[in-house]
Amino acid sequence: MNFTTTTFSRAQQWAQSKSFWYFSIRSGCCADEVLDAKGCRYDLERFGCIERTEPNQADLLIISGLITEKMAPFVLDIYSKMLTPKYVLAIGACACSGGLFSKKGLDEFIPVDVHVPGCPPRPEAIMHGLITLQEKVSGKKRN
Ligand code: SF4
């Protein structure tokens, strides 16, 4: 007979990693790739990742495109309304580091859990970023 033991918090982390509800901010051309990842060919819902239209129903913020200093207060407002614990996925060079247009990436405004580089990153890279986040949240990955 086989036994599996775990703690409640580990089970909770695992469950959360398999059921992200995300709110998406699409402010650049990378948004097309996010939409592609969401579509029927790649289908983010296979990973339990479901889009919400209200930030207060979401625990994952997916940001694609440049966030300027002028936009930062709005992004912070959305971030503050989200459920806790909450996570951030930065998609593309603009979100990660400012890209061609700025020297400031998202890290300047909010904590980013996983960066997906590329200009734009392919949907496969976005899915890899999501899987990396799942591993991080479930405790499989330590950094
Ligand atoms: S990283 Fe490239 S593709 Fe993505 S928003 Fe910036 S310029 Fe557009």
Coordinates of N, CA and C and ligand atoms in Angstrom, one line a residue:
M1 N 0.8 -1.2 0.0 CA 0.0 0.0 0.0 C 0.9 1.3 0.0
N2 N 0.6 2.2 -0.9 CA 1.4 3.5 -0.9 C 0.7 4.6 -0.2
F3 N 1.5 5.4 0.5 CA 1.0 6.6 1.2 C 1.7 7.8 0.7
T4 N 0.9 8.9 0.6 CA 1.5 10.2 0.3 C 1.1 11.1 1.4
T5 N 2.1 11.8 2.0 CA 1.8 12.7 3.0 C 2.3 14.1 2.6
T6 N 1.6 15.1 3.1 CA 1.9 16.5 2.8 C 1.4 17.4 3.9
T7 N 1.7 18.7 3.8 CA 1.1 19.6 4.8 C 0.0 20.4 4.1
F8 N -0.8 21.0 4.9 CA -1.9 21.8 4.3 C -1.4 22.9 3.4
S9 N -0.4 23.6 3.9 CA 0.1 24.7 3.1 C 0.7 24.3 1.7
R10 N 1.4 23.1 1.7 CA 1.9 22.6 0.5 C 0.8 22.2 -0.5
A11 N -0.2 21.6 0.1 CA -1.4 21.2 -0.8 C -2.0 22.5 -1.3
Q12 N -2.1 23.5 -0.5 CA -2.7 24.8 -0.9 C -1.9 25.5 -2.0
Q13 N -0.5 25.4 -1.8 CA 0.4 26.0 -2.9 C 0.2 25.3 -4.2
W14 N 0.1 23.9 -4.1 CA 0.0 23.1 -5.3 C -1.3 23.5 -6.0
A15 N -2.4 23.6 -5.2 CA -3.7 23.8 -5.8 C -3.7 25.2 -6.5
Q16 N -3.1 26.2 -5.8 CA -3.1 27.5 -6.4 C -2.2 27.6 -7.7
S17 N -1.1 26.8 -7.7 CA -0.3 26.9 -8.9 C -1.0 26.2 -10.1
K18 N -2.0 25.4 -9.8 CA -2.7 24.8 -10.9 C -4.1 25.5 -11.3
S19 N -4.3 26.6 -10.7 CA -5.6 27.3 -10.9 C -5.4 28.8 -10.8
F20 N -4.5 29.3 -11.6 CA -4.4 30.8 -11.6 C -5.5 31.4 -12.3
W21 N -6.1 32.5 -11.7 CA -7.0 33.3 -12.4 C -6.3 34.6 -12.7
Y22 N -6.2 35.0 -14.0 CA -5.3 36.1 -14.3 C -6.1 37.3 -14.8
F23 N -5.6 38.5 -14.5 CA -6.0 39.7 -15.1 C -4.9 40.2 -16.0
S24 N -5.2 40.6 -17.2 CA -4.2 40.9 -18.2 C -4.2 42.4 -18.6
I25 N -3.0 43.0 -18.5 CA -2.8 44.4 -19.0 C -2.0 44.3 -20.3
R26 N -2.6 44.7 -21.4 CA -2.0 44.6 -22.7 C -1.8 46.0 -23.3
S27 N -0.5 46.4 -23.2 CA -0.2 47.8 -23.6 C 0.8 47.8 -24.8
G28 N 1.0 46.7 -25.4 CA 1.9 46.8 -26.6 C 1.6 45.6 -27.5
C29 N 2.5 45.5 -28.5 CA 2.3 44.5 -29.5 C 2.5 43.1 -29.0
C30 N 3.1 42.9 -27.8 CA 3.2 41.5 -27.2 C 1.8 41.0 -26.9
A31 N 0.9 41.9 -26.8 CA -0.5 41.5 -26.4 C -1.0 40.4 -27.4
D32 N -0.6 40.6 -28.7 CA -1.1 39.6 -29.7 C -0.6 38.2 -29.3
E33 N 0.6 38.1 -28.8 CA 1.2 36.8 -28.5 C 0.4 36.2 -27.2
V34 N 0.0 37.1 -26.3 CA -0.7 36.7 -25.2 C -2.1 36.1 -25.6
L35 N -2.7 36.9 -26.5 CA -4.0 36.4 -27.1 C -3.9 35.1 -27.8
D36 N -2.7 34.9 -28.5 CA -2.5 33.7 -29.2 C -2.3 32.5 -28.2
A37 N -1.6 32.8 -27.1 CA -1.4 31.8 -26.1 C -2.7 31.4 -25.5
K38 N -3.6 32.4 -25.4 CA -4.9 32.1 -24.8 C -5.9 31.4 -25.8
G39 N -5.6 31.5 -27.0 CA -6.5 30.9 -28.1 C -6.5 29.4 -28.1
C40 N -7.2 28.8 -29.1 CA -7.5 27.4 -29.1 C -6.2 26.5 -29.4
R41 N -5.3 27.1 -30.1 CA -4.1 26.3 -30.4 C -3.2 26.0 -29.2
Y42 N -3.0 27.0 -28.4 CA -2.1 26.8 -27.2 C -2.9 26.6 -25.9
D43 N -4.0 27.3 -25.8 CA -5.0 27.1 -24.8 C -4.5 27.1 -23.3
L44 N -4.3 28.3 -22.8 CA -3.8 28.5 -21.4 C -4.7 27.8 -20.4
E45 N -6.0 27.6 -20.8 CA -6.9 27.0 -19.8 C -6.5 25.6 -19.5
R46 N -5.8 25.0 -20.4 CA -5.3 23.6 -20.1 C -4.5 23.6 -18.8
F47 N -3.9 24.7 -18.5 CA -3.0 24.8 -17.3 C -3.8 25.4 -16.1
G48 N -5.1 25.4 -16.2 CA -6.0 26.0 -15.2 C -5.9 27.5 -15.1
C49 N -5.5 28.1 -16.1 CA -5.2 29.5 -16.1 C -6.4 30.2 -16.9
I50 N -7.2 30.9 -16.1 CA -8.5 31.4 -16.6 C -8.5 33.0 -16.5
E51 N -8.9 33.7 -17.6 CA -8.8 35.1 -17.5 C -10.1 35.7 -16.8
R52 N -9.8 36.7 -16.0 CA -10.9 37.4 -15.3 C -10.9 38.8 -15.8
T53 N -12.1 39.5 -15.8 CA -12.1 40.8 -16.2 C -12.1 41.8 -15.1
E54 N -12.1 41.3 -13.8 CA -12.0 42.2 -12.6 C -10.7 41.8 -11.9
P55 N -9.9 42.8 -11.5 CA -8.7 42.4 -10.8 C -9.0 41.8 -9.4
N56 N -10.1 42.2 -8.8 CA -10.4 41.6 -7.5 C -10.8 40.2 -7.5
Q57 N -10.8 39.6 -8.7 CA -11.1 38.1 -8.8 C -9.8 37.4 -9.3
A58 N -8.7 38.1 -9.4 CA -7.5 37.5 -10.0 C -6.4 37.4 -9.0
D59 N -5.5 36.4 -9.2 CA -4.3 36.3 -8.3 C -3.1 36.3 -9.2
L60 N -3.2 36.5 -10.5 CA -2.1 36.6 -11.4 C -2.3 37.8 -12.3
L61 N -1.2 38.6 -12.4 CA -1.3 39.8 -13.3 C -0.3 39.5 -14.4
I62 N -0.9 39.5 -15.7 CA 0.0 39.3 -16.8 C 0.1 40.6 -17.5
I63 N 1.3 41.1 -17.6 CA 1.5 42.4 -18.2 C 2.4 42.3 -19.5
S64 N 1.8 42.7 -20.6 CA 2.6 42.6 -21.9 C 2.7 44.0 -22.4
G65 N 3.9 44.5 -22.8 CA 4.0 45.8 -23.4 C 4.6 46.7 -22.3
L66 N 4.9 47.9 -22.8 CA 5.6 48.9 -22.0 C 4.6 49.6 -21.0
I67 N 5.1 49.7 -19.7 CA 4.4 50.4 -18.7 C 5.2 51.7 -18.4
T68 N 4.7 52.8 -18.8 CA 5.4 54.1 -18.6 C 5.2 54.6 -17.1
E69 N 5.9 55.6 -16.7 CA 5.7 56.2 -15.4 C 4.3 56.7 -15.2
K70 N 3.8 57.2 -16.4 CA 2.4 57.8 -16.3 C 1.4 56.7 -16.1
M71 N 1.7 55.5 -16.6 CA 0.7 54.4 -16.4 C 0.9 53.7 -15.1
A72 N 2.0 53.9 -14.5 CA 2.4 53.1 -13.2 C 1.3 53.2 -12.1
P73 N 0.8 54.4 -11.8 CA -0.2 54.4 -10.8 C -1.5 53.6 -11.1
F74 N -1.9 53.5 -12.3 CA -3.0 52.7 -12.7 C -2.7 51.2 -12.5
V75 N -1.5 50.8 -12.9 CA -1.1 49.4 -12.7 C -1.0 49.1 -11.2
L76 N -0.5 50.0 -10.4 CA -0.4 49.8 -9.0 C -1.8 49.6 -8.4
D77 N -2.7 50.5 -8.9 CA -4.1 50.4 -8.4 C -4.7 49.0 -8.7
I78 N -4.5 48.5 -9.9 CA -5.0 47.2 -10.2 C -4.3 46.1 -9.4
Y79 N -3.0 46.3 -9.2 CA -2.3 45.3 -8.4 C -2.8 45.3 -6.9
S80 N -3.1 46.4 -6.4 CA -3.5 46.5 -5.0 C -4.9 45.9 -4.8
K81 N -5.7 45.8 -5.9 CA -7.1 45.3 -5.8 C -7.1 43.7 -5.9
M82 N -6.0 43.2 -6.3 CA -5.9 41.7 -6.6 C -5.9 40.9 -5.3
L83 N -6.3 39.6 -5.4 CA -6.3 38.7 -4.3 C -4.9 38.4 -3.9
T84 N -4.7 38.1 -2.6 CA -3.4 37.7 -2.1 C -3.4 36.2 -1.8
P85 N -2.3 35.5 -1.9 CA -1.1 35.9 -2.5 C -1.2 36.1 -4.0
K86 N -0.5 37.1 -4.5 CA -0.6 37.5 -6.0 C 0.7 37.4 -6.7
Y87 N 0.7 37.2 -8.0 CA 1.9 37.0 -8.7 C 1.8 37.8 -10.0
V88 N 3.0 38.1 -10.5 CA 3.1 39.0 -11.7 C 4.0 38.3 -12.8
L89 N 3.5 38.2 -14.0 CA 4.2 37.6 -15.1 C 4.5 38.8 -16.1
A90 N 5.7 39.1 -16.4 CA 6.1 40.2 -17.3 C 6.4 39.6 -18.7
I91 N 5.6 40.0 -19.7 CA 5.8 39.4 -21.0 C 6.5 40.4 -22.0
G92 N 7.6 40.0 -22.5 CA 8.3 40.8 -23.5 C 9.3 41.8 -23.0
A93 N 10.2 42.2 -23.9 CA 11.3 43.1 -23.5 C 10.8 44.4 -22.9
C94 N 9.8 44.9 -23.4 CA 9.3 46.2 -22.9 C 8.8 46.1 -21.4
A95 N 8.1 45.0 -21.1 CA 7.6 44.8 -19.7 C 8.8 44.5 -18.8
C96 N 9.7 43.7 -19.3 CA 10.8 43.2 -18.5 C 11.8 44.3 -18.2
S97 N 12.2 45.0 -19.2 CA 13.3 46.0 -19.0 C 13.1 47.4 -19.6
G98 N 11.9 47.6 -20.2 CA 11.7 48.9 -20.8 C 11.9 48.8 -22.3
G99 N 12.6 47.8 -22.8 CA 12.8 47.6 -24.2 C 13.4 48.7 -24.9
L100 N 12.9 49.0 -26.1 CA 13.5 50.1 -27.0 C 13.1 51.4 -26.4
F101 N 12.1 51.5 -25.7 CA 11.5 52.8 -25.4 C 11.8 53.5 -24.0
S102 N 12.3 52.7 -23.1 CA 12.5 53.2 -21.8 C 13.6 52.4 -21.1
K103 N 14.1 53.0 -20.0 CA 15.2 52.3 -19.2 C 14.5 51.6 -18.0
K104 N 13.2 51.8 -17.9 CA 12.6 51.2 -16.7 C 11.7 50.1 -17.0
G105 N 11.9 48.9 -16.4 CA 11.0 47.8 -16.6 C 10.0 47.8 -15.5
L106 N 9.2 46.8 -15.5 CA 8.1 46.7 -14.5 C 8.6 46.6 -13.0
D107 N 9.8 46.0 -12.9 CA 10.4 45.8 -11.6 C 10.5 47.1 -10.8
E108 N 10.6 48.2 -11.5 CA 10.7 49.6 -10.9 C 9.4 49.9 -10.1
F109 N 8.3 49.3 -10.5 CA 7.0 49.6 -10.0 C 6.4 48.6 -9.0
I110 N 6.5 47.3 -9.5 CA 5.9 46.2 -8.7 C 6.8 45.0 -8.8
P111 N 6.6 44.1 -7.8 CA 7.5 42.9 -7.8 C 7.1 41.9 -8.9
V112 N 8.0 41.5 -9.8 CA 7.7 40.6 -10.9 C 8.2 39.2 -10.5
D113 N 7.4 38.2 -10.6 CA 7.8 36.8 -10.3 C 8.5 36.1 -11.4
V114 N 8.1 36.3 -12.6 CA 8.7 35.6 -13.8 C 8.8 36.6 -14.9
H115 N 10.0 36.7 -15.6 CA 10.1 37.5 -16.8 C 10.2 36.6 -18.0
V116 N 9.4 37.0 -19.0 CA 9.5 36.2 -20.3 C 10.1 37.2 -21.3
P117 N 11.4 37.0 -21.6 CA 12.0 37.9 -22.6 C 11.6 37.7 -24.0
G118 N 12.0 38.6 -24.9 CA 11.7 38.4 -26.3 C 10.9 39.7 -26.9
C119 N 11.0 39.9 -28.2 CA 10.4 41.0 -28.8 C 9.8 40.6 -30.1
P120 N 8.6 40.1 -30.1 CA 7.8 39.6 -28.9 C 8.2 38.2 -28.6
P121 N 7.9 37.7 -27.4 CA 8.1 36.3 -27.1 C 7.0 35.4 -27.8
R122 N 7.3 34.2 -28.2 CA 6.4 33.4 -28.9 C 5.4 32.8 -27.8
P123 N 4.2 32.4 -28.2 CA 3.3 31.8 -27.2 C 3.9 30.7 -26.4
E124 N 4.8 29.9 -27.1 CA 5.5 28.8 -26.3 C 6.3 29.3 -25.2
A125 N 6.9 30.5 -25.4 CA 7.7 31.1 -24.3 C 6.8 31.6 -23.2
I126 N 5.7 32.1 -23.6 CA 4.7 32.6 -22.6 C 4.2 31.4 -21.7
M127 N 4.0 30.3 -22.4 CA 3.6 29.1 -21.7 C 4.7 28.6 -20.8
H128 N 5.9 28.7 -21.3 CA 7.1 28.3 -20.4 C 7.1 29.2 -19.2
G129 N 6.9 30.4 -19.4 CA 6.9 31.4 -18.2 C 5.8 31.0 -17.2
L130 N 4.7 30.6 -17.7 CA 3.6 30.2 -16.8 C 3.9 28.9 -16.1
I131 N 4.5 28.0 -16.8 CA 4.9 26.7 -16.1 C 6.0 27.0 -15.1
T132 N 6.9 27.9 -15.4 CA 8.0 28.3 -14.4 C 7.3 28.9 -13.2
L133 N 6.3 29.7 -13.4 CA 5.6 30.3 -12.2 C 4.9 29.2 -11.4
Q134 N 4.3 28.3 -12.1 CA 3.6 27.2 -11.4 C 4.6 26.4 -10.5
E135 N 5.8 26.2 -11.1 CA 6.8 25.4 -10.3 C 7.2 26.2 -9.1
K136 N 7.4 27.5 -9.3 CA 7.8 28.4 -8.3 C 6.8 28.4 -7.1
V137 N 5.5 28.5 -7.5 CA 4.5 28.6 -6.5 C 4.3 27.3 -5.8
S138 N 4.4 26.2 -6.5 CA 4.1 24.9 -5.9 C 5.3 24.4 -5.1
G139 N 6.5 25.1 -5.2 CA 7.6 24.8 -4.4 C 8.6 23.9 -5.1
K140 N 8.3 23.5 -6.4 CA 9.2 22.7 -7.2 C 10.5 23.4 -7.5
K141 N 10.3 24.8 -7.8 CA 11.5 25.6 -8.2 C 11.8 26.5 -7.0
R142 N 13.1 26.7 -6.7 CA 13.4 27.5 -5.5 C 13.7 29.0 -5.8
N143 N 13.9 29.4 -7.1 CA 14.2 30.8 -7.4 C 13.3 31.3 -8.5
Ligands
SF4_1 S1 8.7 43.8 -26.5 FE1 8.7 44.1 -28.7 S2 6.8 43.2 -29.4 FE2 6.6 43.4 -27.1 S3 5.6 45.4 -26.8 FE3 7.8 45.8 -26.8 S4 8.2 46.3 -28.9 FE4 6.2 45.3 -28.9

